[in-house]
Amino acid sequence: MLSVGQAQAERALAVVELFTSQGCSSCPPADHVLGELAQERDIIALSYHVDYWDYMGWKDIFGSPENSQRQRVYAHRMKKKNVYTPQMVVNGKADVVGSRPMDVAKAVMNAKKRTMPVSVKITPVAQGLLVSAASNGLQNGTYDLIAVAITPNAEVQIKRGENRGKTI
């Protein structure tokens, strides 16, 4: 379902993206940290399952090459040589190891300090949707809009690989 309308952020928000995999033994603690963050009203918590660990004995049912590519784009923008899991990217600017809650909290706090309120308006037009944004601190220009299809919550029992026997 697509919701069309207008929204205004009255408080600083943080978008936290976790790059994770069901085949990564270091990822369940980060999944838990993201779950805690998702309870916060001022955090948009997103989990992107990558596919590059699928060879380890368990194919991540949510993993996709598009998610892996998204992570590589962040790595390029942040001048990182490698991608890793569990990686959290905060507001598209900072990355931290997702299983380190104190580092995550610091990155989120710093991101909120730099976040400005934005008013977003979505209007149906003949060609699709027109999205406009306004903010006192937003510079004129062209911006990328990322639309994300979400599944609110899903659990999977892992039968093979490093996380065998766990429910993630």
PDB file of C-alpha atoms in Angstrom:
ATOM      1  CA  MET A   1       0.000   0.000   0.000  1.00  0.00           C
ATOM      2  CA  LEU A   2       1.308   3.443  -0.888  1.00  0.00           C
ATOM      3  CA  SER A   3       0.542   6.343   1.366  1.00  0.00           C
ATOM      4  CA  VAL A   4       0.516   9.762  -0.255  1.00  0.00           C
ATOM      5  CA  GLY A   5       0.495  12.961   1.739  1.00  0.00           C
ATOM      6  CA  GLN A   6       2.604  15.356   3.690  1.00  0.00           C
ATOM      7  CA  ALA A   7       4.845  14.812   6.692  1.00  0.00           C
ATOM      8  CA  GLN A   8       7.041  17.022   8.779  1.00  0.00           C
ATOM      9  CA  ALA A   9       9.745  15.872  11.151  1.00  0.00           C
ATOM     10  CA  GLU A  10       9.459  17.948  14.302  1.00  0.00           C
ATOM     11  CA  ARG A  11      12.410  16.299  15.982  1.00  0.00           C
ATOM     12  CA  ALA A  12      15.758  15.020  14.825  1.00  0.00           C
ATOM     13  CA  LEU A  13      15.509  11.588  13.235  1.00  0.00           C
ATOM     14  CA  ALA A  14      18.160   9.006  12.502  1.00  0.00           C
ATOM     15  CA  VAL A  15      18.017   6.352   9.804  1.00  0.00           C
ATOM     16  CA  VAL A  16      19.976   3.284  10.883  1.00  0.00           C
ATOM     17  CA  GLU A  17      20.683   0.674   8.210  1.00  0.00           C
ATOM     18  CA  LEU A  18      22.057  -2.686   9.308  1.00  0.00           C
ATOM     19  CA  PHE A  19      23.846  -4.810   6.724  1.00  0.00           C
ATOM     20  CA  THR A  20      23.494  -8.335   8.035  1.00  0.00           C
ATOM     21  CA  SER A  21      23.254 -11.977   7.020  1.00  0.00           C
ATOM     22  CA  GLN A  22      21.649 -15.085   8.441  1.00  0.00           C
ATOM     23  CA  GLY A  23      24.938 -16.860   7.676  1.00  0.00           C
ATOM     24  CA  CYS A  24      27.072 -14.479   9.768  1.00  0.00           C
ATOM     25  CA  SER A  25      27.755 -15.620  13.350  1.00  0.00           C
ATOM     26  CA  SER A  26      28.550 -12.040  14.439  1.00  0.00           C
ATOM     27  CA  CYS A  27      25.204 -10.707  13.200  1.00  0.00           C
ATOM     28  CA  PRO A  28      22.576 -11.911  15.739  1.00  0.00           C
ATOM     29  CA  PRO A  29      23.792  -9.455  18.427  1.00  0.00           C
ATOM     30  CA  ALA A  30      23.556  -6.627  15.863  1.00  0.00           C
ATOM     31  CA  ASP A  31      20.069  -7.792  14.863  1.00  0.00           C
ATOM     32  CA  HIS A  32      19.150  -7.468  18.553  1.00  0.00           C
ATOM     33  CA  VAL A  33      20.647  -3.955  18.768  1.00  0.00           C
ATOM     34  CA  LEU A  34      18.667  -2.916  15.680  1.00  0.00           C
ATOM     35  CA  GLY A  35      15.510  -4.381  17.234  1.00  0.00           C
ATOM     36  CA  GLU A  36      16.040  -2.190  20.295  1.00  0.00           C
ATOM     37  CA  LEU A  37      16.621   0.877  18.107  1.00  0.00           C
ATOM     38  CA  ALA A  38      13.423   0.140  16.178  1.00  0.00           C
ATOM     39  CA  GLN A  39      11.451   0.764  19.383  1.00  0.00           C
ATOM     40  CA  GLU A  40      12.606   4.394  19.453  1.00  0.00           C
ATOM     41  CA  ARG A  41      10.215   6.928  17.894  1.00  0.00           C
ATOM     42  CA  ASP A  42      13.038   9.014  16.454  1.00  0.00           C
ATOM     43  CA  ILE A  43      14.841   6.163  14.694  1.00  0.00           C
ATOM     44  CA  ILE A  44      14.009   4.502  11.392  1.00  0.00           C
ATOM     45  CA  ALA A  45      15.641   1.074  11.665  1.00  0.00           C
ATOM     46  CA  LEU A  46      16.186  -0.906   8.455  1.00  0.00           C
ATOM     47  CA  SER A  47      17.815  -4.293   7.993  1.00  0.00           C
ATOM     48  CA  TYR A  48      19.443  -5.107   4.651  1.00  0.00           C
ATOM     49  CA  HIS A  49      20.412  -8.756   4.237  1.00  0.00           C
ATOM     50  CA  VAL A  50      23.413  -9.235   1.971  1.00  0.00           C
ATOM     51  CA  ASP A  51      24.062 -12.273  -0.192  1.00  0.00           C
ATOM     52  CA  TYR A  52      27.853 -12.542  -0.083  1.00  0.00           C
ATOM     53  CA  TRP A  53      27.849 -14.969   2.884  1.00  0.00           C
ATOM     54  CA  ASP A  54      25.481 -17.428   1.187  1.00  0.00           C
ATOM     55  CA  TYR A  55      28.361 -19.764   0.288  1.00  0.00           C
ATOM     56  CA  MET A  56      28.958 -20.487   4.019  1.00  0.00           C
ATOM     57  CA  GLY A  57      26.313 -23.214   4.248  1.00  0.00           C
ATOM     58  CA  TRP A  58      23.096 -21.223   4.629  1.00  0.00           C
ATOM     59  CA  LYS A  59      21.434 -19.127   1.945  1.00  0.00           C
ATOM     60  CA  ASP A  60      19.934 -16.039   3.580  1.00  0.00           C
ATOM     61  CA  ILE A  61      16.298 -16.029   2.462  1.00  0.00           C
ATOM     62  CA  PHE A  62      16.200 -12.219   2.678  1.00  0.00           C
ATOM     63  CA  GLY A  63      19.632 -11.684   1.117  1.00  0.00           C
ATOM     64  CA  SER A  64      19.874  -9.955  -2.230  1.00  0.00           C
ATOM     65  CA  PRO A  65      22.545  -8.654  -4.591  1.00  0.00           C
ATOM     66  CA  GLU A  66      20.829  -5.239  -4.461  1.00  0.00           C
ATOM     67  CA  ASN A  67      21.429  -5.032  -0.706  1.00  0.00           C
ATOM     68  CA  SER A  68      25.060  -6.050  -1.160  1.00  0.00           C
ATOM     69  CA  GLN A  69      25.426  -3.394  -3.863  1.00  0.00           C
ATOM     70  CA  ARG A  70      23.872  -0.748  -1.606  1.00  0.00           C
ATOM     71  CA  GLN A  71      26.491  -1.583   1.006  1.00  0.00           C
ATOM     72  CA  ARG A  72      29.288  -1.372  -1.580  1.00  0.00           C
ATOM     73  CA  VAL A  73      28.047   2.079  -2.638  1.00  0.00           C
ATOM     74  CA  TYR A  74      28.279   3.229   0.985  1.00  0.00           C
ATOM     75  CA  ALA A  75      31.781   1.752   1.245  1.00  0.00           C
ATOM     76  CA  HIS A  76      32.833   3.670  -1.865  1.00  0.00           C
ATOM     77  CA  ARG A  77      31.319   6.950  -0.601  1.00  0.00           C
ATOM     78  CA  MET A  78      32.988   6.505   2.792  1.00  0.00           C
ATOM     79  CA  LYS A  79      36.289   5.519   1.169  1.00  0.00           C
ATOM     80  CA  LYS A  80      36.282   2.071   2.813  1.00  0.00           C
ATOM     81  CA  LYS A  81      38.196  -0.750   1.147  1.00  0.00           C
ATOM     82  CA  ASN A  82      35.906  -3.550   2.292  1.00  0.00           C
ATOM     83  CA  VAL A  83      32.332  -4.307   3.260  1.00  0.00           C
ATOM     84  CA  TYR A  84      31.545  -6.314   6.374  1.00  0.00           C
ATOM     85  CA  THR A  85      28.739  -7.613   8.508  1.00  0.00           C
ATOM     86  CA  PRO A  86      27.315  -6.571  10.835  1.00  0.00           C
ATOM     87  CA  GLN A  87      27.694  -2.997   9.619  1.00  0.00           C
ATOM     88  CA  MET A  88      25.360  -0.188  10.636  1.00  0.00           C
ATOM     89  CA  VAL A  89      25.237   2.971   8.556  1.00  0.00           C
ATOM     90  CA  VAL A  90      23.714   5.965  10.329  1.00  0.00           C
ATOM     91  CA  ASN A  91      22.080   8.679   8.221  1.00  0.00           C
ATOM     92  CA  GLY A  92      24.174   7.522   5.277  1.00  0.00           C
ATOM     93  CA  LYS A  93      27.235   9.246   6.730  1.00  0.00           C
ATOM     94  CA  ALA A  94      28.815   7.145   9.491  1.00  0.00           C
ATOM     95  CA  ASP A  95      29.369   3.433   9.900  1.00  0.00           C
ATOM     96  CA  VAL A  96      29.908   1.333  13.006  1.00  0.00           C
ATOM     97  CA  VAL A  97      30.091  -2.341  13.897  1.00  0.00           C
ATOM     98  CA  GLY A  98      26.452  -3.157  14.559  1.00  0.00           C
ATOM     99  CA  SER A  99      27.121  -5.478  17.484  1.00  0.00           C
ATOM    100  CA  ARG A 100      28.741  -2.684  19.536  1.00  0.00           C
ATOM    101  CA  PRO A 101      25.783  -0.925  21.188  1.00  0.00           C
ATOM    102  CA  MET A 102      27.837   1.903  22.710  1.00  0.00           C
ATOM    103  CA  ASP A 103      29.394   2.771  19.340  1.00  0.00           C
ATOM    104  CA  VAL A 104      25.958   2.598  17.712  1.00  0.00           C
ATOM    105  CA  ALA A 105      24.446   4.885  20.376  1.00  0.00           C
ATOM    106  CA  LYS A 106      27.243   7.423  19.892  1.00  0.00           C
ATOM    107  CA  ALA A 107      26.833   7.397  16.095  1.00  0.00           C
ATOM    108  CA  VAL A 108      23.057   7.870  16.426  1.00  0.00           C
ATOM    109  CA  MET A 109      23.478  10.715  18.927  1.00  0.00           C
ATOM    110  CA  ASN A 110      26.007  12.463  16.660  1.00  0.00           C
ATOM    111  CA  ALA A 111      23.741  12.010  13.631  1.00  0.00           C
ATOM    112  CA  LYS A 112      20.771  13.543  15.448  1.00  0.00           C
ATOM    113  CA  LYS A 113      22.863  16.598  16.313  1.00  0.00           C
ATOM    114  CA  ARG A 114      23.475  17.171  12.591  1.00  0.00           C
ATOM    115  CA  THR A 115      19.940  16.369  11.442  1.00  0.00           C
ATOM    116  CA  MET A 116      17.648  19.203  10.392  1.00  0.00           C
ATOM    117  CA  PRO A 117      13.837  19.123  10.350  1.00  0.00           C
ATOM    118  CA  VAL A 118      12.488  18.417   6.879  1.00  0.00           C
ATOM    119  CA  SER A 119       8.993  18.775   5.485  1.00  0.00           C
ATOM    120  CA  VAL A 120       8.187  16.216   2.778  1.00  0.00           C
ATOM    121  CA  LYS A 121       5.242  16.393   0.396  1.00  0.00           C
ATOM    122  CA  ILE A 122       4.228  13.586  -1.979  1.00  0.00           C
ATOM    123  CA  THR A 123       1.796  14.467  -4.768  1.00  0.00           C
ATOM    124  CA  PRO A 124       0.365  12.098  -7.398  1.00  0.00           C
ATOM    125  CA  VAL A 125       1.069  13.310 -10.949  1.00  0.00           C
ATOM    126  CA  ALA A 126       0.446  11.762 -14.371  1.00  0.00           C
ATOM    127  CA  GLN A 127       3.982  10.327 -14.552  1.00  0.00           C
ATOM    128  CA  GLY A 128       3.919   8.856 -11.007  1.00  0.00           C
ATOM    129  CA  LEU A 129       4.703  10.779  -7.841  1.00  0.00           C
ATOM    130  CA  LEU A 130       6.228  14.189  -7.249  1.00  0.00           C
ATOM    131  CA  VAL A 131       8.242  14.319  -4.038  1.00  0.00           C
ATOM    132  CA  SER A 132       9.288  17.685  -2.680  1.00  0.00           C
ATOM    133  CA  ALA A 133      11.211  18.463   0.473  1.00  0.00           C
ATOM    134  CA  ALA A 134      11.864  21.704   2.278  1.00  0.00           C
ATOM    135  CA  SER A 135      14.028  22.674   5.206  1.00  0.00           C
ATOM    136  CA  ASN A 136      15.737  25.805   6.423  1.00  0.00           C
ATOM    137  CA  GLY A 137      19.116  24.078   6.132  1.00  0.00           C
ATOM    138  CA  LEU A 138      18.489  22.089   2.950  1.00  0.00           C
ATOM    139  CA  GLN A 139      20.479  23.307  -0.029  1.00  0.00           C
ATOM    140  CA  ASN A 140      18.776  23.639  -3.399  1.00  0.00           C
ATOM    141  CA  GLY A 141      19.623  20.816  -5.723  1.00  0.00           C
ATOM    142  CA  THR A 142      18.780  17.314  -6.786  1.00  0.00           C
ATOM    143  CA  TYR A 143      18.680  14.543  -4.223  1.00  0.00           C
ATOM    144  CA  ASP A 144      18.355  10.775  -4.420  1.00  0.00           C
ATOM    145  CA  LEU A 145      15.106   9.320  -3.145  1.00  0.00           C
ATOM    146  CA  ILE A 146      15.299   5.755  -1.905  1.00  0.00           C
ATOM    147  CA  ALA A 147      12.002   3.885  -1.651  1.00  0.00           C
ATOM    148  CA  VAL A 148      12.155   0.851   0.604  1.00  0.00           C
ATOM    149  CA  ALA A 149       9.664  -2.006   0.751  1.00  0.00           C
ATOM    150  CA  ILE A 150       9.603  -3.357   4.290  1.00  0.00           C
ATOM    151  CA  THR A 151       8.477  -6.430   6.162  1.00  0.00           C
ATOM    152  CA  PRO A 152       7.804  -5.188   9.704  1.00  0.00           C
ATOM    153  CA  ASN A 153       9.185  -8.272  11.446  1.00  0.00           C
ATOM    154  CA  ALA A 154      10.137 -11.773  10.384  1.00  0.00           C
ATOM    155  CA  GLU A 155      11.773 -14.688  12.199  1.00  0.00           C
ATOM    156  CA  VAL A 156      13.648 -17.524  10.528  1.00  0.00           C
ATOM    157  CA  GLN A 157      14.996 -20.755  12.011  1.00  0.00           C
ATOM    158  CA  ILE A 158      18.517 -21.316  10.731  1.00  0.00           C
ATOM    159  CA  LYS A 159      19.150 -24.972   9.901  1.00  0.00           C
ATOM    160  CA  ARG A 160      22.769 -24.860   8.627  1.00  0.00           C
ATOM    161  CA  GLY A 161      25.895 -22.750   8.716  1.00  0.00           C
ATOM    162  CA  GLU A 162      27.418 -20.681  11.519  1.00  0.00           C
ATOM    163  CA  ASN A 163      24.019 -19.863  13.077  1.00  0.00           C
ATOM    164  CA  ARG A 164      22.619 -23.418  12.920  1.00  0.00           C
ATOM    165  CA  GLY A 165      19.867 -23.918  15.512  1.00  0.00           C
ATOM    166  CA  LYS A 166      19.260 -20.205  16.095  1.00  0.00           C
ATOM    167  CA  THR A 167      16.098 -18.273  15.389  1.00  0.00           C
ATOM    168  CA  ILE A 168      16.883 -14.920  13.839  1.00  0.00           C
TER     169      ILE A 168
END
